[in-house]
Short mmCIF file of C-alpha atoms and ligand atoms in Angstrom, two decimals:
data_model
loop_
_atom_site.label_atom_id
_atom_site.label_comp_id
_atom_site.label_asym_id
_atom_site.label_seq_id
_atom_site.Cartn_x
_atom_site.Cartn_y
_atom_site.Cartn_z
CA UNK A 1 75.58 96.64 121.60
CA UNK A 2 76.50 99.27 119.29
CA UNK A 3 75.45 98.99 115.98
CA UNK A 4 76.83 99.53 112.80
CA UNK A 5 78.96 101.45 111.36
CA UNK A 6 81.82 100.96 113.55
CA UNK A 7 84.20 103.40 114.56
CA UNK A 8 87.78 102.99 112.85
CA UNK A 9 90.65 104.76 113.99
CA UNK A 10 93.49 104.52 111.31
CA UNK A 11 96.53 106.27 112.13
CA UNK A 12 98.76 107.56 108.93
CA UNK A 13 95.20 107.75 107.40
CA UNK A 14 97.02 111.22 105.57
CA UNK A 15 100.04 108.75 103.86
CA UNK A 16 99.65 106.63 100.82
CA UNK A 17 98.18 103.52 102.08
CA UNK A 18 96.48 104.91 105.10
CA UNK A 19 94.91 107.06 102.65
CA UNK A 20 93.72 104.52 100.28
CA UNK A 21 92.47 102.64 103.65
CA UNK A 22 90.16 105.41 104.71
CA UNK A 23 88.59 105.49 101.04
CA UNK A 24 87.96 102.14 101.01
CA UNK A 25 86.74 101.70 104.77
CA UNK A 26 84.08 104.89 104.14
CA UNK A 27 83.08 103.60 100.80
CA UNK A 28 82.43 100.50 102.20
CA UNK A 29 79.78 102.28 104.37
CA UNK A 30 80.47 99.80 107.48
CA UNK A 31 82.36 102.18 108.92
CA UNK A 32 82.71 105.71 110.47
CA UNK A 33 86.42 106.38 110.05
CA UNK A 34 88.66 108.64 112.05
CA UNK A 35 92.00 109.56 110.43
CA UNK A 36 95.04 110.52 113.58
CA UNK A 37 97.93 112.00 111.57
CA UNK A 38 100.81 114.11 112.44
CA UNK A 39 101.11 115.27 108.77
CA UNK A 40 104.71 114.81 108.36
CA UNK A 41 106.29 115.31 105.07
CA UNK A 42 104.92 112.12 103.38
CA UNK A 43 101.18 113.17 104.98
CA UNK A 44 98.81 114.79 102.23
CA UNK A 45 95.45 115.93 103.30
CA UNK A 46 94.43 116.42 99.62
CA UNK A 47 94.75 113.09 99.05
CA UNK A 48 91.21 112.59 101.06
CA UNK A 49 89.73 115.29 99.13
CA UNK A 50 86.81 113.25 98.49
CA UNK A 51 85.82 112.40 101.74
CA UNK A 52 85.33 116.07 102.53
CA UNK A 53 82.28 116.76 104.44
CA UNK A 54 81.63 113.09 104.28
CA UNK A 55 80.12 112.33 107.83
CA UNK A 56 81.39 109.07 108.10
CA UNK A 57 85.24 110.72 108.33
CA UNK A 58 86.90 112.33 110.61
CA UNK A 59 90.39 114.16 110.67
CA UNK A 60 92.38 114.06 113.45
CA UNK A 61 95.89 115.72 114.18
CA UNK A 62 98.01 113.97 116.63
CA UNK A 63 101.15 112.44 117.17
CA UNK A 64 101.27 108.36 117.92
CA UNK A 65 104.02 109.49 120.67
CA UNK A 66 101.50 111.57 122.13
CA UNK A 67 99.99 109.29 124.42
CA UNK A 68 97.75 111.40 126.19
CA UNK A 69 96.47 113.27 123.18
CA UNK A 70 95.87 109.84 121.28
CA UNK A 71 94.07 108.11 124.73
CA UNK A 72 91.68 111.20 124.68
CA UNK A 73 90.83 111.00 120.89
CA UNK A 74 90.49 107.35 121.63
CA UNK A 75 87.85 108.32 123.88
CA UNK A 76 86.26 111.29 122.34
CA UNK A 77 85.65 109.59 118.96
CA UNK A 78 84.46 106.05 120.99
CA UNK A 79 87.07 103.88 119.29
CA UNK A 80 86.12 99.97 118.54
CA UNK A 81 88.60 98.68 115.99
CA UNK A 82 92.68 100.28 115.52
CA UNK A 83 94.93 100.06 112.26
CA UNK A 84 97.76 101.01 112.90
CA UNK A 85 99.84 102.88 109.69
CA UNK A 86 101.35 105.54 111.12
CA UNK A 87 105.18 105.08 110.33
CA UNK A 88 108.45 106.76 108.84
CA UNK A 89 108.12 104.38 105.49
CA UNK A 90 111.55 105.18 103.14
CA UNK A 91 114.26 103.15 103.32
CA UNK A 92 116.64 105.67 101.93
CA UNK A 93 115.60 108.36 104.65
CA UNK A 94 116.16 105.38 107.10
CA UNK A 95 119.94 105.33 106.20
CA UNK A 96 120.19 109.24 106.29
CA UNK A 97 118.78 109.43 109.71
CA UNK A 98 117.67 106.50 111.50
CA UNK A 99 116.62 108.23 114.73
CA UNK A 100 113.11 109.36 113.53
CA UNK A 101 112.50 105.74 112.60
CA UNK A 102 113.37 105.01 115.90
CA UNK A 103 110.68 107.75 117.45
CA UNK A 104 107.77 107.11 115.30
CA UNK A 105 108.04 103.18 114.38
CA UNK A 106 109.36 102.07 117.41
CA UNK A 107 108.59 104.59 120.95
CA UNK A 108 105.78 105.66 118.86
CA UNK A 109 103.78 102.74 118.43
CA UNK A 110 104.53 101.60 122.15
CA UNK A 111 103.56 104.93 123.09
CA UNK A 112 100.33 104.09 120.78
CA UNK A 113 99.89 100.62 122.37
CA UNK A 114 99.53 101.96 125.72
CA UNK A 115 96.50 104.65 124.69
CA UNK A 116 95.16 101.79 123.00
CA UNK A 117 95.03 99.40 126.14
CA UNK A 118 93.77 101.96 128.48
CA UNK A 119 91.41 102.71 126.21
CA UNK A 120 90.17 98.77 125.71
CA UNK A 121 90.47 98.37 129.14
CA UNK A 122 87.82 101.23 129.68
CA UNK A 123 85.29 99.37 127.24
CA UNK A 124 82.33 96.96 128.39
CA UNK A 125 82.56 93.26 127.75
CA UNK A 126 81.22 93.35 124.56
CA UNK A 127 83.33 96.02 122.95
CA UNK A 128 86.27 94.91 124.79
CA UNK A 129 85.70 91.35 122.74
CA UNK A 130 85.00 92.97 119.13
CA UNK A 131 87.96 95.27 119.34
CA UNK A 132 91.12 94.56 117.66
CA UNK A 133 94.34 96.97 117.31
CA UNK A 134 95.38 96.04 113.90
CA UNK A 135 99.44 96.60 112.99
CA UNK A 136 100.12 97.09 109.63
CA UNK A 137 103.61 96.13 109.03
CA UNK A 138 106.44 95.13 106.03
CA UNK A 139 107.91 91.86 104.51
CA UNK A 140 111.02 93.88 105.18
CA UNK A 141 111.00 92.52 108.34
CA UNK A 142 111.78 88.83 107.35
CA UNK A 143 115.08 90.46 105.26
CA UNK A 144 116.40 89.14 101.78
CA UNK A 145 115.98 85.95 99.87
CA UNK A 146 118.64 84.72 97.32
CA UNK A 147 117.92 85.52 93.90
CA UNK A 148 116.44 82.01 92.93
CA UNK A 149 114.55 80.27 95.73
CA UNK A 150 113.06 81.14 98.86
CA UNK A 151 109.51 82.45 99.87
CA UNK A 152 108.53 84.38 103.52
CA UNK A 153 105.82 82.77 105.13
CA UNK A 154 104.61 84.09 108.85
CA UNK A 155 106.83 81.43 110.27
CA UNK A 156 109.89 82.98 108.47
CA UNK A 157 112.46 84.88 110.58
CA UNK A 158 113.09 88.01 111.25
CA UNK A 159 115.98 89.63 109.77
CA UNK A 160 115.76 92.82 109.03
CA UNK A 161 118.54 94.60 107.35
CA UNK A 162 118.11 98.73 106.73
CA UNK A 163 116.98 100.92 110.09
CA UNK A 164 113.56 101.13 108.56
CA UNK A 165 113.34 97.21 108.59
CA UNK A 166 114.77 97.04 112.12
CA UNK A 167 112.53 99.76 113.11
CA UNK A 168 109.20 97.95 111.67
CA UNK A 169 110.54 94.89 112.90
CA UNK A 170 110.49 95.86 116.64
CA UNK A 171 107.35 97.53 116.94
CA UNK A 172 105.88 93.82 115.74
CA UNK A 173 107.65 92.74 118.61
CA UNK A 174 106.04 95.08 120.57
CA UNK A 175 102.52 94.52 119.65
CA UNK A 176 103.01 90.95 120.14
CA UNK A 177 104.14 91.69 123.40
CA UNK A 178 101.16 94.04 124.31
CA UNK A 179 99.44 90.66 123.48
CA UNK A 180 101.22 88.48 125.21
CA UNK A 181 101.50 90.41 128.39
CA UNK A 182 98.32 91.98 128.75
CA UNK A 183 95.40 90.56 126.05
CA UNK A 184 95.31 93.06 123.84
CA UNK A 185 93.63 91.63 121.22
CA UNK A 186 96.07 92.39 118.23
CA UNK A 187 96.33 90.93 114.41
CA UNK A 188 99.20 91.65 112.07
CA UNK A 189 100.09 92.01 108.52
CA UNK A 190 103.27 91.94 106.45
CA UNK A 191 102.87 93.09 102.93
CA UNK A 192 104.97 93.35 99.97
CA UNK A 193 105.62 96.75 97.94
CA UNK A 194 102.45 98.73 97.15
CA UNK A 195 101.86 101.25 94.04
CA UNK A 196 99.40 103.06 92.89
CA UNK A 197 97.47 106.77 93.12
CA UNK A 198 98.68 108.96 95.50
CA UNK A 199 102.16 107.48 96.21
CA UNK A 200 104.57 109.96 97.60
CA UNK A 201 107.21 110.76 94.36
CA UNK A 202 110.32 109.83 96.18
CA UNK A 203 109.29 105.95 95.90
CA UNK A 204 110.50 103.94 92.69
CA UNK A 205 107.58 103.56 90.70
CA UNK A 206 106.19 107.19 91.04
CA UNK A 207 109.21 108.65 90.88
CA UNK A 208 109.87 106.56 87.37
CA UNK A 209 106.83 108.09 86.17
CA UNK A 210 107.44 112.09 86.67
CA UNK A 211 111.39 111.60 85.91
CA UNK A 212 110.03 110.19 82.87
CA UNK A 213 107.28 112.82 81.96
CA UNK A 214 109.84 115.97 82.96
CA UNK A 215 112.70 114.03 80.95
CA UNK A 216 114.84 113.53 83.23
CA UNK A 217 117.13 110.56 83.96
CA UNK A 218 115.32 107.33 85.67
CA UNK A 219 118.64 106.46 87.98
CA UNK A 220 118.44 102.56 88.76
CA UNK A 221 120.36 101.06 91.43
CA UNK A 222 123.27 98.53 90.64
CA UNK A 223 122.31 96.69 87.61
CA UNK A 224 118.34 96.70 88.45
CA UNK A 225 118.50 93.49 89.68
CA UNK A 226 116.92 93.85 92.96
CA UNK A 227 113.47 91.77 92.77
CA UNK A 228 110.38 92.96 94.70
CA UNK A 229 107.02 91.30 95.06
CA UNK A 230 104.41 94.45 94.24
CA UNK A 231 100.66 94.73 94.89
CA UNK A 232 98.45 97.57 93.97
CA UNK A 233 97.29 99.57 97.33
CA UNK A 234 93.59 99.33 96.53
CA UNK A 235 93.85 95.62 97.03
CA UNK A 236 95.93 95.63 100.08
CA UNK A 237 93.38 98.46 101.49
CA UNK A 238 90.56 95.07 100.90
CA UNK A 239 93.55 92.75 102.22
CA UNK A 240 93.67 95.09 105.62
CA UNK A 241 90.18 95.35 106.03
CA UNK A 242 89.75 91.55 105.92
CA UNK A 243 92.73 90.68 108.63
CA UNK A 244 91.21 93.53 110.82
CA UNK A 245 87.31 91.79 110.38
CA UNK A 246 88.72 88.17 110.06
CA UNK A 247 92.04 87.72 111.36
CA UNK A 248 92.35 85.04 114.08
CA UNK A 249 93.56 87.17 117.31
CA UNK A 250 97.64 87.20 117.64
CA UNK A 251 98.10 85.95 114.51
CA UNK A 252 100.14 87.62 111.64
CA UNK A 253 99.24 87.09 107.84
CA UNK A 254 101.49 87.97 104.67
CA UNK A 255 99.99 89.75 102.18
CA UNK A 256 101.30 90.16 98.48
CA UNK A 257 100.39 90.60 94.80
CA UNK A 258 102.51 86.80 93.51
CA UNK A 259 104.02 89.41 91.33
CA UNK A 260 107.91 89.32 91.26
CA UNK A 261 109.88 91.97 89.06
CA UNK A 262 113.43 92.93 89.22
CA UNK A 263 113.61 97.09 89.42
CA UNK A 264 114.97 96.82 86.12
CA UNK A 265 111.59 95.54 84.83
CA UNK A 266 109.61 97.61 86.55
CA UNK A 267 111.50 100.52 84.93
CA UNK A 268 110.97 99.22 81.59
CA UNK A 269 107.18 98.43 81.86
CA UNK A 270 106.76 102.13 82.91
CA UNK A 271 108.80 103.47 79.89
CA UNK A 272 106.56 101.01 77.54
CA UNK A 273 103.43 102.14 79.02
CA UNK A 274 104.42 105.96 78.11
CA UNK A 275 105.95 105.26 74.96
CA UNK A 276 102.12 104.15 74.02
CA UNK A 277 100.58 106.97 75.82
CA UNK A 278 102.65 109.99 76.29
CA UNK A 279 105.55 109.42 73.47
CA UNK A 280 108.27 111.70 73.50
CA UNK A 281 109.32 114.63 70.78
CA UNK A 282 111.13 112.81 68.20
CA UNK A 283 109.93 109.24 69.07
CA UNK A 284 112.80 107.81 71.09
CA UNK A 285 111.66 105.50 74.24
CA UNK A 286 111.66 106.70 77.56
CA UNK A 287 114.01 104.09 78.35
CA UNK A 288 117.20 106.25 76.86
CA UNK A 289 116.52 107.90 80.18
CA UNK A 290 117.15 105.11 82.29
CA UNK A 291 120.75 105.65 84.46
CA UNK A 292 122.81 102.74 86.40
CA UNK A 293 124.01 104.55 89.73
CA UNK A 294 125.70 103.17 92.72
CA UNK A 295 123.98 100.86 95.01
CA UNK A 296 121.72 101.66 98.26
CA UNK A 297 123.87 100.36 100.82
CA UNK A 298 122.60 96.77 102.79
CA UNK A 299 120.02 96.86 99.53
CA UNK A 300 118.50 93.51 100.02
CA UNK A 301 118.39 91.28 97.05
CA UNK A 302 114.94 89.66 97.00
CA UNK A 303 111.59 89.68 99.00
CA UNK A 304 109.27 87.49 97.86
CA UNK A 305 105.61 86.59 100.02
CA UNK A 306 103.72 83.45 100.53
CA UNK A 307 100.15 84.78 100.68
CA UNK A 308 98.51 81.35 100.85
CA UNK A 309 97.11 81.79 104.71
CA UNK A 310 95.65 85.26 103.73
CA UNK A 311 94.30 83.10 100.66
CA UNK A 312 93.00 80.46 102.32
CA UNK A 313 91.80 82.11 106.17
CA UNK A 314 90.49 85.20 104.92
CA UNK A 315 89.25 84.60 101.06
CA UNK A 316 91.47 87.39 100.04
CA UNK A 317 92.66 87.79 96.28
CA UNK A 318 94.13 90.75 94.19
CA UNK A 319 91.34 92.08 92.05
CA UNK A 320 94.64 93.72 89.77
CA UNK A 321 97.49 91.85 87.91
CA UNK A 322 100.72 93.78 88.31
CA UNK A 323 100.25 94.73 84.32
CA UNK A 324 96.47 96.19 84.97
CA UNK A 325 97.63 97.79 88.23
CA UNK A 326 100.28 99.24 86.82
CA UNK A 327 98.32 100.61 83.53
CA UNK A 328 95.88 102.03 86.31
CA UNK A 329 98.64 103.94 88.16
CA UNK A 330 100.25 105.56 85.04
CA UNK A 331 97.27 106.88 84.23
CA UNK A 332 96.28 108.39 87.60
CA UNK A 333 100.02 109.94 87.08
CA UNK A 334 99.50 111.31 83.81
CA UNK A 335 95.96 112.63 84.81
CA UNK A 336 96.51 114.17 88.35
CA UNK A 337 99.38 116.47 88.01
CA UNK A 338 97.34 118.61 90.45
CA UNK A 339 98.54 116.09 92.84
CA UNK A 340 102.01 115.06 92.55
CA UNK A 341 103.45 118.26 90.82
CA UNK A 342 103.37 120.30 94.06
CA UNK A 343 104.59 117.99 96.30
CA UNK A 344 107.61 117.24 93.44
CA UNK A 345 108.46 121.35 93.32
CA UNK A 346 107.68 122.30 96.81
CA UNK A 347 107.92 119.53 99.27
CA UNK A 348 110.26 117.04 97.91
CA UNK A 349 113.24 117.26 100.54
CA UNK A 350 114.69 113.85 100.85
CA UNK A 351 118.43 114.17 100.95
CA UNK A 352 119.04 110.95 98.66
CA UNK A 353 116.39 112.44 96.18
CA UNK A 354 116.66 111.45 92.77
CA UNK A 355 117.80 107.79 93.60
CA UNK A 356 115.41 105.14 92.84
CA UNK A 357 114.60 102.95 95.06
CA UNK A 358 111.74 100.19 95.35
CA UNK A 359 110.39 101.01 98.96
N1 NAD B 1 104.60 101.23 100.75
C1 NAD B 1 104.68 99.86 101.12
O1 NAD B 1 104.98 99.73 100.05
C2 NAD B 1 104.18 99.19 102.30
C3 NAD B 1 104.28 97.99 102.31
C4 NAD B 1 103.82 97.17 103.61
C5 NAD B 1 104.18 98.07 104.38
N2 NAD B 1 104.04 99.39 104.91
C6 NAD B 1 103.48 100.14 105.70
O2 NAD B 1 102.44 100.68 105.62
C7 NAD B 1 102.52 101.78 106.67
C8 NAD B 1 101.96 102.82 105.72
O3 NAD B 1 103.02 102.96 104.43
P1 NAD B 1 103.05 104.28 103.68
O4 NAD B 1 103.77 103.77 102.50
O5 NAD B 1 101.52 104.55 103.09
O6 NAD B 1 104.01 105.54 104.38
P2 NAD B 1 103.77 106.81 104.02
O7 NAD B 1 105.16 107.71 104.08
O8 NAD B 1 103.37 106.87 102.91
O9 NAD B 1 102.77 107.48 105.53
C9 NAD B 1 102.64 107.69 106.41
C10 NAD B 1 101.69 108.19 107.14
O10 NAD B 1 102.06 108.27 108.78
C11 NAD B 1 102.13 109.57 109.23
N3 NAD B 1 103.21 109.70 110.35
C12 NAD B 1 104.46 109.48 110.77
N4 NAD B 1 104.77 109.82 111.62
C13 NAD B 1 103.74 109.75 112.61
C14 NAD B 1 103.35 110.17 113.90
N5 NAD B 1 104.60 110.10 114.75
N6 NAD B 1 101.85 110.66 114.17
C15 NAD B 1 101.17 109.87 113.23
N7 NAD B 1 101.28 109.82 112.10
C16 NAD B 1 102.66 109.96 111.61
C17 NAD B 1 102.40 110.40 107.84
O11 NAD B 1 102.13 111.60 107.93
C18 NAD B 1 101.77 109.90 106.80
O12 NAD B 1 100.80 110.25 106.39
C19 NAD B 1 103.50 101.65 107.35
O13 NAD B 1 103.69 101.50 108.37
C20 NAD B 1 104.47 100.80 106.21
O14 NAD B 1 105.34 100.50 107.17
C21 NAD B 1 104.45 99.88 103.74
#
């Protein structure tokens, strides 16, 4: 039997959540992490510079659609566990160009499953028993809720609205199919909106912080009434480790922060934090920069997660409230312009850029 550290292959480890997962798993001392990432516009190895030279971290550039290459990496690195985060993840981009989402999120996940199944079958009996394929998904697969009632549980029906959520829903189904059909030991998790350090500055919270610091408009879709549940990214990384190691095979786990906020409340909270930390010249509030813009097509009204199963079965709870997590996030963006300014200035090519979306 192999001793710790176990080798975890993290797909999409150069992205926002994936990089938090890599940092968290390596810091725990329990794992050797292999980060497999294609480095699309959303992948950024500078998010992982803290791990440079760490013997328990290795980066392998690959596309999850390339089954042969992934199969070879799984074998060469003697992978014990897989956590799958690689995806196209931005709803607005999925509206402008849905096929990239079908290719990576649907075909890519199925291609990865094929490589992982071959790898799992090649393992000895003990390693096969310990192996897990953890698929990281989103609450958006459940569609939307009325403003004033309802909550997503693990049994909520799938009812995705956008090309992004439809592609994630399809990937969830493929993962379950590989379990039911081939016996692959899978676990799934569906999480609400994440925020925190190293978040690509096209998403709501980092975009609003960056625009406010640059004295640019803070555009809010519609009336800003859409509601999302928010979770600090490091709390998600802790939850993902708990699901990967403690989740029951074939089960899914909802993860959320019990922190529902309207988009407008989120923007207002950021403005208040910035007013206190970095007042504008002339003393006016950053709130004056808010601008309302035409709503996104098919914009889900509300997402709300019931994380009771994760809390009770896995003993996981968030360490940050929305208020403490948001303050940490604003402070991080104030201190780390070296990370987000180059992305904003050189690489930010979203065709709907400048519009504020929650995810
Ligand atoms: N951000 C959220 O709020 C949130 C919430 C719930 C679930 N999720 C899910 O978590 C995962 C990670 O989300 P994120 O916000 O960190 O996304 P992200 O866009 O920041 O990162 C995605 C990463 O995947 C990589 N990637 C894309 N296509 C690839 C391919 N074909 N092969 C290999 N690598 C590829 C990118 O280079 C990037 O590093 C996604 O599966 C997403 O659906 C995100």
